[in-house]
Short mmCIF file of C-alpha atoms in Angstrom, two decimals:
data_model
loop_
_atom_site.label_atom_id
_atom_site.label_comp_id
_atom_site.label_asym_id
_atom_site.label_seq_id
_atom_site.Cartn_x
_atom_site.Cartn_y
_atom_site.Cartn_z
CA MET R 1 0.00 0.00 0.00
CA LYS R 2 2.86 2.35 0.84
CA ARG R 3 4.54 1.57 -2.49
CA SER R 4 1.30 2.28 -4.37
CA LEU R 5 0.87 5.63 -2.60
CA ALA R 6 4.46 6.66 -3.42
CA GLY R 7 3.87 5.82 -7.08
CA TRP R 8 0.77 8.03 -7.19
CA VAL R 9 2.66 10.95 -5.62
CA LEU R 10 5.44 10.69 -8.22
CA ALA R 11 2.94 10.56 -11.08
CA LEU R 12 1.12 13.64 -9.79
CA ALA R 13 4.44 15.53 -9.50
CA ILE R 14 5.33 14.76 -13.11
CA VAL R 15 1.90 15.91 -14.30
CA TRP R 16 2.23 19.13 -12.28
CA LEU R 17 5.68 19.88 -13.76
CA ALA R 18 4.42 19.23 -17.28
CA ALA R 19 1.48 21.52 -16.71
CA GLY R 20 3.76 24.20 -15.31
CA CYS R 21 6.05 24.04 -18.34
CA GLY R 22 3.07 24.44 -20.62
CA GLN R 23 2.08 27.63 -18.82
CA THR R 24 5.44 29.47 -19.52
CA ASN R 25 5.38 32.45 -21.95
CA ASN R 26 7.46 31.08 -24.85
CA THR R 27 7.61 33.91 -27.47
CA PHE R 28 9.93 32.26 -30.05
CA GLN R 29 8.40 32.10 -33.51
CA PRO R 30 9.98 31.13 -36.81
CA ASN R 31 10.09 33.73 -39.59
CA THR R 32 6.82 33.70 -41.46
CA GLY R 33 7.48 36.42 -44.03
CA ALA R 34 9.35 36.47 -47.32
CA PHE R 35 12.65 34.77 -48.11
CA ILE R 36 15.59 36.94 -49.33
CA SER R 37 18.05 35.28 -51.72
CA TYR R 38 20.45 38.17 -52.25
CA LEU R 39 20.95 41.95 -52.18
CA ALA R 40 22.02 44.19 -55.04
CA PRO R 41 24.30 45.88 -54.38
CA SER R 42 25.60 43.82 -51.47
CA ARG R 43 28.19 46.40 -50.36
CA ALA R 44 29.04 50.11 -50.71
CA SER R 45 31.86 52.49 -49.85
CA ALA R 46 31.60 54.51 -46.66
CA GLY R 47 30.69 58.11 -47.33
CA GLY R 48 29.05 57.23 -50.64
CA PRO R 49 25.81 58.72 -51.98
CA ALA R 50 22.24 57.49 -51.43
CA PHE R 51 21.21 54.53 -53.56
CA THR R 52 18.43 52.06 -54.30
CA LEU R 53 18.78 48.61 -52.74
CA THR R 54 17.14 45.67 -54.52
CA LEU R 55 16.04 42.58 -52.57
CA THR R 56 15.47 39.43 -54.62
CA GLY R 57 13.74 36.35 -53.23
CA ALA R 58 10.17 35.07 -52.78
CA GLY R 59 7.04 35.82 -50.78
CA PHE R 60 7.02 39.62 -51.06
CA VAL R 61 3.60 41.34 -51.00
CA SER R 62 2.38 44.82 -51.81
CA GLY R 63 2.72 45.85 -48.17
CA THR R 64 6.27 44.53 -47.67
CA VAL R 65 8.65 46.98 -45.96
CA VAL R 66 12.46 46.74 -46.08
CA GLN R 67 14.21 47.23 -42.75
CA TRP R 68 17.79 48.54 -42.35
CA ASN R 69 19.16 47.66 -38.92
CA GLY R 70 15.55 47.24 -37.75
CA GLN R 71 14.41 50.61 -39.12
CA ASN R 72 11.87 50.87 -41.93
CA ARG R 73 13.01 52.32 -45.24
CA PRO R 74 10.81 53.61 -48.10
CA THR R 75 9.98 50.46 -50.08
CA THR R 76 8.65 49.81 -53.58
CA PHE R 77 6.93 46.51 -54.39
CA VAL R 78 8.01 45.18 -57.79
CA ASN R 79 6.61 41.66 -57.71
CA THR R 80 6.44 38.70 -55.36
CA GLY R 81 10.09 38.00 -56.10
CA GLN R 82 11.52 41.51 -55.74
CA VAL R 83 11.25 44.77 -53.80
CA THR R 84 13.45 47.88 -53.68
CA ALA R 85 14.30 50.28 -50.87
CA ALA R 86 15.71 53.80 -50.70
CA ILE R 87 18.94 53.82 -48.64
CA THR R 88 20.23 57.21 -47.52
CA ALA R 89 23.82 58.47 -47.50
CA ALA R 90 23.62 58.60 -43.70
CA ASP R 91 22.98 54.84 -43.67
CA ILE R 92 26.46 54.18 -45.14
CA ALA R 93 28.36 57.06 -43.59
CA THR R 94 30.71 54.85 -41.57
CA VAL R 95 32.59 51.61 -42.20
CA GLY R 96 30.85 48.49 -40.86
CA THR R 97 27.86 46.28 -41.62
CA ALA R 98 24.08 46.62 -41.69
CA ALA R 99 21.37 43.99 -41.15
CA VAL R 100 18.79 43.95 -43.95
CA ASN R 101 15.44 42.13 -43.76
CA SER R 102 11.88 42.58 -44.95
CA LEU R 103 8.63 42.74 -42.99
CA ASN R 104 5.31 41.58 -44.42
CA PRO R 105 1.98 42.67 -42.86
CA SER R 106 1.03 40.36 -39.97
CA LYS R 107 -1.98 38.09 -40.40
CA GLY R 108 -2.32 37.14 -36.76
CA PRO R 109 -0.53 36.49 -33.45
CA THR R 110 1.39 33.56 -34.92
CA ASP R 111 2.53 35.48 -38.04
CA ASN R 112 5.50 37.83 -37.41
CA GLY R 113 5.95 38.68 -41.12
CA LEU R 114 9.76 38.70 -40.82
CA SER R 115 12.12 37.43 -43.49
CA ASN R 116 15.60 36.05 -43.05
CA THR R 117 18.40 38.63 -42.50
CA ILE R 118 21.26 39.32 -44.92
CA THR R 119 24.36 41.37 -44.03
CA PHE R 120 25.20 44.46 -46.10
CA PHE R 121 28.89 45.48 -46.03
CA ILE R 122 30.07 49.09 -45.79
CA ASP R 123 33.69 49.27 -46.95
CA ALA R 124 36.33 51.95 -46.52
CA ALA R 125 35.92 54.73 -49.06
CA SER R 126 37.18 53.70 -52.51
CA ASN R 127 39.21 56.17 -54.57
CA PRO R 128 38.03 56.72 -58.16
CA ILE R 129 40.03 55.94 -61.29
CA PRO R 130 41.29 59.20 -62.85
CA THR R 131 41.03 60.14 -66.52
CA ILE R 132 43.07 62.61 -68.61
CA SER R 133 41.37 64.68 -71.29
CA SER R 134 44.25 67.01 -72.24
CA LEU R 135 47.72 68.39 -71.46
CA SER R 136 48.66 72.07 -71.63
CA THR R 137 51.38 71.03 -74.11
CA THR R 138 52.31 67.71 -75.66
CA THR R 139 55.73 68.58 -77.08
CA VAL R 140 58.98 70.32 -76.12
CA THR R 141 62.27 71.01 -77.87
CA SER R 142 65.31 69.79 -75.95
CA PRO R 143 67.59 70.75 -74.35
CA ALA R 144 65.11 72.70 -72.25
CA ALA R 145 64.76 73.97 -68.72
CA GLY R 146 62.19 72.43 -66.39
CA PHE R 147 58.59 73.57 -66.90
CA ASP R 148 55.10 73.28 -65.41
CA LEU R 149 52.67 70.93 -67.16
CA THR R 150 48.92 71.32 -66.58
CA ILE R 151 46.86 68.12 -66.78
CA THR R 152 43.09 68.39 -67.24
CA GLY R 153 40.71 65.50 -66.58
CA THR R 154 38.46 63.99 -63.93
CA ASN R 155 38.68 62.25 -60.54
CA PHE R 156 41.99 63.86 -59.54
CA MET R 157 42.85 63.84 -55.83
CA THR R 158 45.35 65.61 -53.58
CA SER R 159 47.04 62.21 -53.19
CA SER R 160 47.28 61.63 -56.95
CA ILE R 161 50.69 60.93 -58.50
CA VAL R 162 51.75 61.78 -62.04
CA TYR R 163 53.64 59.07 -63.93
CA TRP R 164 56.09 60.08 -66.65
CA ASN R 165 56.82 57.28 -69.09
CA ALA R 166 55.00 54.03 -68.34
CA ALA R 167 58.16 52.01 -69.01
CA THR R 168 60.16 53.50 -66.12
CA LEU R 169 57.22 54.81 -64.05
CA THR R 170 59.03 57.96 -62.99
CA SER R 171 56.68 59.39 -60.36
CA LEU R 172 56.17 63.13 -59.90
CA THR R 173 54.34 64.79 -57.01
CA PRO R 174 51.82 67.40 -58.22
CA LYS R 175 52.69 71.04 -57.60
CA SER R 176 49.00 71.79 -57.15
CA VAL R 177 45.61 70.08 -57.52
CA THR R 178 42.55 72.20 -58.35
CA GLY R 179 39.35 70.41 -57.44
CA SER R 180 39.15 67.04 -59.15
CA THR R 181 39.76 68.29 -62.69
CA GLN R 182 43.22 69.87 -62.85
CA ILE R 183 46.78 68.99 -61.81
CA VAL R 184 49.92 71.09 -62.26
CA VAL R 185 53.21 69.19 -62.13
CA THR R 186 56.79 70.38 -62.67
CA ILE R 187 58.70 68.43 -65.33
CA PRO R 188 62.46 68.58 -64.58
CA SER R 189 64.90 69.20 -67.43
CA SER R 190 66.41 65.74 -66.99
CA LEU R 191 63.20 64.09 -68.22
CA VAL R 192 63.26 65.98 -71.52
CA ALA R 193 67.01 65.89 -72.14
CA SER R 194 66.86 63.37 -74.99
CA ALA R 195 64.70 62.88 -78.07
CA GLY R 196 61.81 60.46 -77.85
CA THR R 197 58.35 60.13 -76.38
CA ALA R 198 56.96 59.71 -72.90
CA VAL R 199 53.52 58.66 -71.73
CA VAL R 200 51.90 60.89 -69.10
CA SER R 201 49.34 59.29 -66.78
CA VAL R 202 47.80 59.93 -63.35
CA PHE R 203 47.57 57.36 -60.56
CA ASN R 204 45.18 57.36 -57.60
CA PRO R 205 46.20 55.19 -54.62
CA ALA R 206 44.19 52.44 -52.90
CA PRO R 207 41.63 51.71 -51.72
CA GLY R 208 40.21 51.53 -55.19
CA GLY R 209 41.98 54.02 -57.42
CA GLY R 210 44.15 53.00 -60.36
CA THR R 211 45.94 54.47 -63.35
CA SER R 212 44.36 56.77 -65.91
CA ASN R 213 44.64 56.62 -69.66
CA GLY R 214 48.02 57.72 -71.01
CA VAL R 215 48.73 60.75 -73.19
CA THR R 216 51.86 60.81 -75.36
CA PHE R 217 54.37 63.63 -74.88
CA THR R 218 56.99 64.19 -77.61
CA ILE R 219 60.57 65.46 -77.06
CA THR R 220 62.58 66.70 -80.03
CA VAL R 221 66.28 67.63 -80.00
CA THR R 222 67.69 70.39 -82.17
CA SER R 223 71.22 70.99 -80.87
CA GLY R 224 73.75 70.24 -78.14
CA PRO R 225 74.25 72.24 -74.95
CA THR R 226 74.99 75.96 -75.04
CA GLY R 227 78.59 76.91 -75.69
CA ALA R 228 79.58 73.49 -77.00
CA ARG R 229 81.47 72.83 -80.22
CA SER R 230 81.30 69.86 -82.57
CA ALA R 231 83.70 67.05 -81.84
CA ALA R 232 85.02 64.40 -84.21
CA PRO R 233 84.56 61.53 -84.74
CA ILE R 234 80.80 61.92 -84.17
CA ALA R 235 79.14 61.62 -87.57
CA ALA R 236 75.91 63.56 -87.11
CA PRO R 237 76.30 67.36 -87.24
CA ASP R 238 74.66 67.89 -83.86
CA ALA R 239 75.61 64.56 -82.32
CA GLY R 240 78.16 64.57 -79.57
CA THR R 241 79.59 67.86 -78.39
CA VAL R 242 82.47 68.85 -76.19
CA ALA R 243 82.39 71.75 -73.78
CA ALA R 244 85.28 74.10 -73.32
CA ALA R 245 87.12 73.90 -70.01
CA GLY R 246 84.68 73.02 -67.24
CA SER R 247 83.40 75.61 -64.83
CA SER R 248 85.80 76.31 -62.00
CA SER R 249 83.13 77.44 -59.56
CA GLY R 250 83.17 75.98 -56.09
CA SER R 251 86.04 74.85 -53.93
CA GLY R 252 89.00 73.25 -55.61
CA ALA R 253 89.09 75.79 -58.44
CA GLY R 254 92.11 75.38 -60.64
CA ILE R 255 92.82 71.81 -59.53
CA ALA R 256 90.99 70.00 -62.32
CA ALA R 257 92.51 69.73 -65.76
CA GLN R 258 90.64 70.98 -68.81
CA ASP R 259 87.75 68.68 -69.69
CA THR R 260 88.11 66.01 -72.32
CA PRO R 261 85.16 63.99 -73.68
CA ALA R 262 85.00 60.27 -72.97
CA ILE R 263 83.90 57.63 -75.48
CA SER R 264 82.58 54.12 -74.91
CA GLY R 265 84.54 51.08 -76.03
CA ASN R 266 82.30 50.51 -79.05
CA GLY R 267 82.37 54.18 -80.06
CA ARG R 268 78.62 54.58 -79.77
CA PHE R 269 78.33 56.71 -76.62
CA VAL R 270 80.10 59.98 -75.80
CA ALA R 271 80.12 61.65 -72.38
CA TYR R 272 80.96 65.34 -72.15
CA SER R 273 80.35 68.51 -70.14
CA GLY R 274 78.35 71.58 -71.13
CA LEU R 275 75.72 74.08 -70.01
CA LEU R 276 71.97 73.66 -70.09
CA PRO R 277 70.20 76.13 -72.43
CA GLY R 278 69.30 79.37 -70.71
CA SER R 279 71.82 78.80 -67.93
CA SER R 280 74.56 81.14 -69.11
CA GLY R 281 77.04 81.51 -66.27
CA GLY R 282 75.53 78.54 -64.48
CA SER R 283 77.11 75.25 -63.51
CA THR R 284 78.46 72.84 -66.08
CA GLN R 285 76.62 69.54 -66.38
CA ILE R 286 77.57 66.09 -67.67
CA PHE R 287 75.74 64.71 -70.72
CA LEU R 288 75.69 61.33 -72.46
CA HIS R 289 75.08 61.27 -76.20
CA ASP R 290 73.96 58.14 -78.05
CA THR R 291 75.18 58.37 -81.64
CA CYS R 292 73.44 55.08 -82.54
CA ALA R 293 76.68 54.00 -84.25
CA GLY R 294 76.42 50.25 -84.82
CA ALA R 295 72.94 50.12 -83.29
CA ASP R 296 69.78 48.61 -84.74
CA ALA R 297 67.85 50.52 -87.39
CA GLY R 298 65.23 51.65 -84.88
CA CYS R 299 67.75 53.59 -82.75
CA VAL R 300 67.13 57.34 -82.35
CA ALA R 301 70.18 59.48 -81.58
CA GLY R 302 69.74 61.58 -78.47
CA THR R 303 71.31 63.10 -75.39
CA VAL R 304 70.53 62.53 -71.71
CA LEU R 305 71.60 64.46 -68.64
CA VAL R 306 73.97 62.45 -66.44
CA SER R 307 74.49 64.92 -63.58
CA VAL R 308 70.94 64.44 -62.29
CA GLY R 309 69.88 65.23 -58.72
CA ALA R 310 67.98 62.76 -56.56
CA ASP R 311 64.83 64.82 -57.20
CA GLY R 312 65.27 64.73 -60.98
CA SER R 313 66.69 68.25 -61.30
CA ALA R 314 70.08 69.13 -62.74
CA GLY R 315 73.14 69.15 -60.50
CA ASP R 316 73.35 72.25 -58.29
CA GLY R 317 77.13 72.54 -58.69
CA ALA R 318 79.79 72.33 -61.39
CA SER R 319 80.44 68.88 -62.86
CA SER R 320 83.41 67.87 -65.00
CA ALA R 321 85.87 65.17 -66.11
CA PRO R 322 83.53 62.40 -67.32
CA ALA R 323 84.73 58.81 -67.68
CA ILE R 324 82.61 56.11 -69.30
CA SER R 325 82.38 52.32 -69.08
CA ALA R 326 83.00 50.20 -72.18
CA ASP R 327 79.30 49.70 -72.91
CA GLY R 328 78.32 53.31 -72.15
CA ARG R 329 76.07 52.42 -69.23
CA TYR R 330 78.12 53.86 -66.35
CA VAL R 331 79.55 57.39 -66.25
CA ALA R 332 81.90 58.62 -63.51
CA PHE R 333 82.53 62.33 -63.00
CA SER R 334 83.70 64.94 -60.51
CA SER R 335 81.30 67.54 -59.12
CA THR R 336 80.75 70.15 -56.42
CA ALA R 337 76.99 69.50 -56.51
CA GLY R 338 75.34 68.30 -53.34
CA ASN R 339 71.99 67.02 -54.64
CA PHE R 340 72.93 63.76 -56.36
CA THR R 341 72.08 61.53 -53.40
CA ALA R 342 69.36 61.80 -50.77
CA ALA R 343 72.02 61.95 -48.05
CA GLY R 344 73.75 64.96 -49.61
CA ALA R 345 77.52 65.11 -50.06
CA PRO R 346 80.69 66.32 -48.32
CA SER R 347 81.98 69.77 -49.25
CA GLY R 348 84.33 70.19 -52.18
CA ARG R 349 84.61 68.17 -55.35
CA GLN R 350 83.49 64.56 -55.08
CA ILE R 351 83.47 61.62 -57.47
CA TYR R 352 80.11 60.14 -58.50
CA LEU R 353 79.03 57.18 -60.61
CA ARG R 354 75.80 57.34 -62.59
CA ASP R 355 73.95 54.24 -63.80
CA THR R 356 72.15 55.41 -66.96
CA CYS R 357 70.59 51.96 -67.50
CA VAL R 358 71.72 52.10 -71.15
CA GLY R 359 71.64 48.56 -72.52
CA ALA R 360 70.62 47.07 -69.16
CA ALA R 361 69.20 43.56 -69.32
CA GLY R 362 65.91 43.42 -67.44
CA ALA R 363 64.68 45.93 -64.88
CA CYS R 364 67.02 48.80 -64.03
CA VAL R 365 66.75 51.77 -61.67
CA LEU R 366 68.47 55.01 -62.62
CA GLY R 367 70.74 56.15 -59.81
CA THR R 368 73.88 57.97 -58.71
CA GLN R 369 76.28 56.86 -55.97
CA LEU R 370 79.10 58.63 -54.17
CA ILE R 371 82.47 57.09 -55.06
CA SER R 372 84.91 59.27 -53.08
CA THR R 373 84.09 57.83 -49.68
CA ASP R 374 85.88 55.45 -47.31
CA ALA R 375 85.34 54.05 -43.85
CA GLY R 376 88.76 55.13 -42.55
CA GLY R 377 88.34 58.86 -43.17
CA ALA R 378 91.28 59.16 -45.55
CA LEU R 379 89.15 61.25 -47.92
CA ALA R 380 87.87 63.70 -45.30
CA GLY R 381 88.20 67.29 -46.51
CA ALA R 382 89.70 66.25 -49.84
CA GLU R 383 89.08 67.53 -53.37
CA ASN R 384 88.45 64.44 -55.51
CA ILE R 385 88.97 64.78 -59.25
CA LEU R 386 89.89 63.09 -62.55
CA PRO R 387 88.14 59.70 -62.34
CA SER R 388 89.02 56.67 -64.48
CA ILE R 389 86.63 53.74 -64.80
CA SER R 390 87.07 50.05 -65.60
CA ALA R 391 85.35 48.50 -68.61
CA SER R 392 82.58 46.96 -66.51
CA GLY R 393 81.99 50.10 -64.46
CA ARG R 394 82.72 48.25 -61.22
CA PHE R 395 86.04 49.97 -60.35
CA VAL R 396 86.69 53.72 -60.32
CA ALA R 397 90.14 55.25 -59.74
CA PHE R 398 90.54 58.94 -58.92
CA LEU R 399 92.95 61.57 -57.65
CA SER R 400 92.42 63.06 -54.19
CA VAL R 401 93.97 66.41 -53.22
CA THR R 402 93.74 68.07 -49.81
CA PRO R 403 94.40 71.84 -49.67
CA SER R 404 95.90 71.55 -46.16
CA ARG R 405 99.53 70.44 -45.77
CA ALA R 406 99.17 69.72 -42.08
CA GLY R 407 99.96 66.27 -40.76
CA GLU R 408 102.45 63.59 -41.49
CA VAL R 409 102.45 61.21 -44.41
CA ALA R 410 101.33 57.85 -43.13
CA ALA R 411 102.36 54.78 -45.01
CA GLY R 412 100.12 51.77 -45.20
CA GLY R 413 96.45 51.22 -45.85
CA ALA R 414 93.66 53.46 -47.04
CA GLY R 415 92.59 54.28 -43.51
CA ALA R 416 95.60 56.52 -42.79
CA PRO R 417 94.70 60.22 -42.35
CA ASN R 418 95.04 62.51 -45.37
CA SER R 419 98.33 64.41 -45.19
CA GLY R 420 97.61 67.17 -47.67
CA TYR R 421 99.32 65.38 -50.55
CA ARG R 422 97.99 64.07 -53.82
CA GLN R 423 96.85 60.50 -53.50
CA VAL R 424 95.24 57.94 -55.80
CA PHE R 425 92.34 55.81 -54.62
CA VAL R 426 90.35 53.01 -56.24
CA ARG R 427 86.74 52.32 -55.31
CA ASP R 428 85.26 48.84 -55.73
CA THR R 429 81.52 49.43 -56.14
CA CYS R 430 80.76 45.69 -56.28
CA ILE R 431 78.60 46.25 -59.38
CA GLY R 432 77.85 42.83 -60.84
CA ALA R 433 79.61 41.01 -57.98
CA GLY R 434 77.69 38.88 -55.51
CA GLY R 435 78.71 38.68 -51.84
CA CYS R 436 80.89 41.77 -52.20
CA THR R 437 81.31 44.71 -49.82
CA PRO R 438 82.09 48.09 -51.45
CA GLN R 439 85.45 49.48 -50.33
CA THR R 440 87.97 52.19 -51.17
CA THR R 441 91.69 51.38 -51.37
CA ARG R 442 94.55 53.88 -51.40
CA ILE R 443 97.01 53.02 -54.17
CA SER R 444 99.54 55.83 -53.76
CA LEU R 445 100.65 58.70 -51.55
CA GLN R 446 102.92 61.63 -52.31
CA PRO R 447 106.26 61.13 -50.53
CA GLY R 448 108.56 63.78 -49.12
CA ASP R 449 107.78 66.88 -47.11
CA ALA R 450 106.25 69.02 -49.84
CA PRO R 451 103.54 68.55 -52.45
CA ALA R 452 104.62 67.73 -55.97
CA GLY R 453 104.73 70.58 -58.42
CA GLY R 454 103.09 70.83 -61.84
CA ALA R 455 99.53 70.30 -62.99
CA ALA R 456 97.36 67.67 -61.39
CA THR R 457 97.32 64.41 -63.36
CA GLY R 458 94.81 61.67 -62.89
CA PRO R 459 95.18 57.89 -62.89
CA ALA R 460 94.44 55.64 -65.87
CA LEU R 461 92.77 52.34 -65.00
CA SER R 462 92.94 49.33 -67.31
CA GLY R 463 89.74 47.75 -68.57
CA ASP R 464 90.03 44.76 -66.25
CA ALA R 465 91.11 47.01 -63.31
CA ARG R 466 94.29 44.98 -62.77
CA ARG R 467 96.67 47.74 -63.85
CA LEU R 468 96.86 51.43 -63.18
CA ALA R 469 99.10 54.06 -64.76
CA LEU R 470 100.02 57.34 -63.08
CA ALA R 471 102.55 60.08 -63.77
CA GLY R 472 104.78 60.70 -60.75
CA ARG R 473 108.22 61.97 -59.66
CA ASP R 474 109.36 59.20 -57.36
CA ALA R 475 109.61 55.44 -57.55
CA THR R 476 108.23 55.15 -54.01
CA LEU R 477 105.00 56.82 -55.03
CA PHE R 478 102.88 53.70 -54.56
CA THR R 479 101.57 52.24 -51.34
CA PRO R 480 103.17 48.84 -50.69
CA GLY R 481 100.75 45.95 -50.69
CA ALA R 482 97.71 47.87 -51.95
CA MET R 483 95.21 45.25 -53.06
CA ILE R 484 91.82 45.25 -54.66
CA ASP R 485 89.68 42.20 -55.35
CA ASP R 486 92.70 40.03 -54.43
CA SER R 487 94.67 41.44 -57.38
CA PHE R 488 97.70 43.71 -57.15
CA PHE R 489 97.83 46.90 -59.16
CA HIS R 490 100.98 47.10 -61.24
CA ALA R 491 102.03 50.68 -61.78
CA LEU R 492 103.85 52.07 -64.74
CA ILE R 493 105.91 54.91 -63.30
CA GLN R 494 106.74 57.82 -65.53
CA LYS R 495 110.03 59.31 -64.34
CA THR R 496 110.33 63.04 -64.93
CA ASN R 497 113.07 65.55 -64.32
CA PRO R 498 112.65 67.92 -61.38
#
C-alpha cells in the first residue's frame, strides 16, 4: 500500500511539472514572411551617396517593408520575387555592416511577417580611377629647362601621383591640384634631355583608385648644350659635343685639368660637359650622347643628362671630367653638386658614378652613388677629381687632393689620415659582384715633405682594373701591398726631371 501511494505521488508531480512548463510564456516564432536570396548591391563604400537597394527572393507582398538595422526604409513593391528600398547616404556614412530584412503585414498572433536577414557590407571609401582629357602642351624642344605641365581631366585627388613614361614609371608629385579636374606638375629638365616620347598618366592610390589613360608627350632635339662645339669623330652634325674647359666654380678651383670627352669602347656613346640652355654663367653639367653608331635601325640618336639630382633636377654645382664604361652604361665624373644623393655630399669636389641603365638587361633603376668615400676617413676634406673607370663600371680610380699640408704622411692602408698630398684611390663598387662589400683602397701617396709641383694628373685604369698608370716623380709613389679584389695593381711609373 505504501509503495502504491508513493507511485501516485510521483505521477502527480510529473503531471504538475508538465502543466507548469506548458504555462510558460514562450515567445519564439519562426520567420513567417518572405525569403531573401540576395541583395544588389551587397556592399558600398563609406561616405558614398544614397542609392536604391534591390532585394530578390520570394514571398514579397504589396505591403512589404524593407528594414535597415531594424528601421523601416521607403519600399517599392516590384513583384512577389523583388522589392526595392531607398537607402540614404547617412545609412552608409561609416565603415561596418548593416542587417537587412523585410517585414510583411502580420496576419495574426502567430505570423510575425519577418524574413531572413542578410548582411550588407560598408567598406572603406574607394578612390576613383582618374582620366586625362588634355595636357597644356604635348611637345617640347630639348635641351630645355624644367617647366610646369597642366593636366586636365576627372577624378583627380590631392594624393594623386603623375607618372612620366609608363616604361620606367618615374613618379612626380603634383605642384597643385585644383578640385578634381586639374593637376599642375613640374617636369624637370632631366626628363626631356633626350629625343623620344613619354607617356603621361595619373595614378590614384588604394583603396580603389588606379591608373588613368596615357597621353603621349613628344621630345625633339635640335642641338647640343649651349657653348659646346662639334667634336670628331661623331658623324651627325649635332651629335656629340664637347664643352670648353669646365666651370671652376666651387672649392677646388684650378685643380681639375681641362675637360676632355670620354667615349665608350664601341664608339657609340660619348660623355661630355656643357651648359643647359638658358643657364649662361651657371654650372656645367655632364651629358651622355647616343650616336646610334652600330645600333639597330630603330635607334634614335639623343642626349641625356647624367648629372641628375635625386629629385630629378640638374646638379646644383659644377660637374666635369667624365669617364665612361666600355658599354656606355656607367659614367663617372667629378662635381661640387650636393643634390645627387638623398644623403647629400661632403663639401668640395666629389666623385660620383651614374647608372644610366643604357643597354641594361631586365629591370634597371636610374641612380647615382658617391664614389669618393671610405670608412677610414682618408678622404675627409679632400678635393676628388679626374676619375678613371674600368670596362665593366665596377672599379673607379681617382685623384684626391687636400688643400691643407698639415699632418704627417702615413704609409700603409687606405685608412691613414690625409696628409695634404695628392693620392690615388680606387673604389670597388661591387657592381655585378655577388657577396661583395664596397670598399675604397689607397694606391699611392705623395712622398717627401712638400707637395709635388706641376699640374694635377689623374690615374688611368685598365679595362680589367688589374693595372693602373700614373705620372709621378718618385719610384716610391705607390703604397706597398695595396690590393683590390685580391689582385695587385701594377704601376707604370713615368720618371720626370725635377
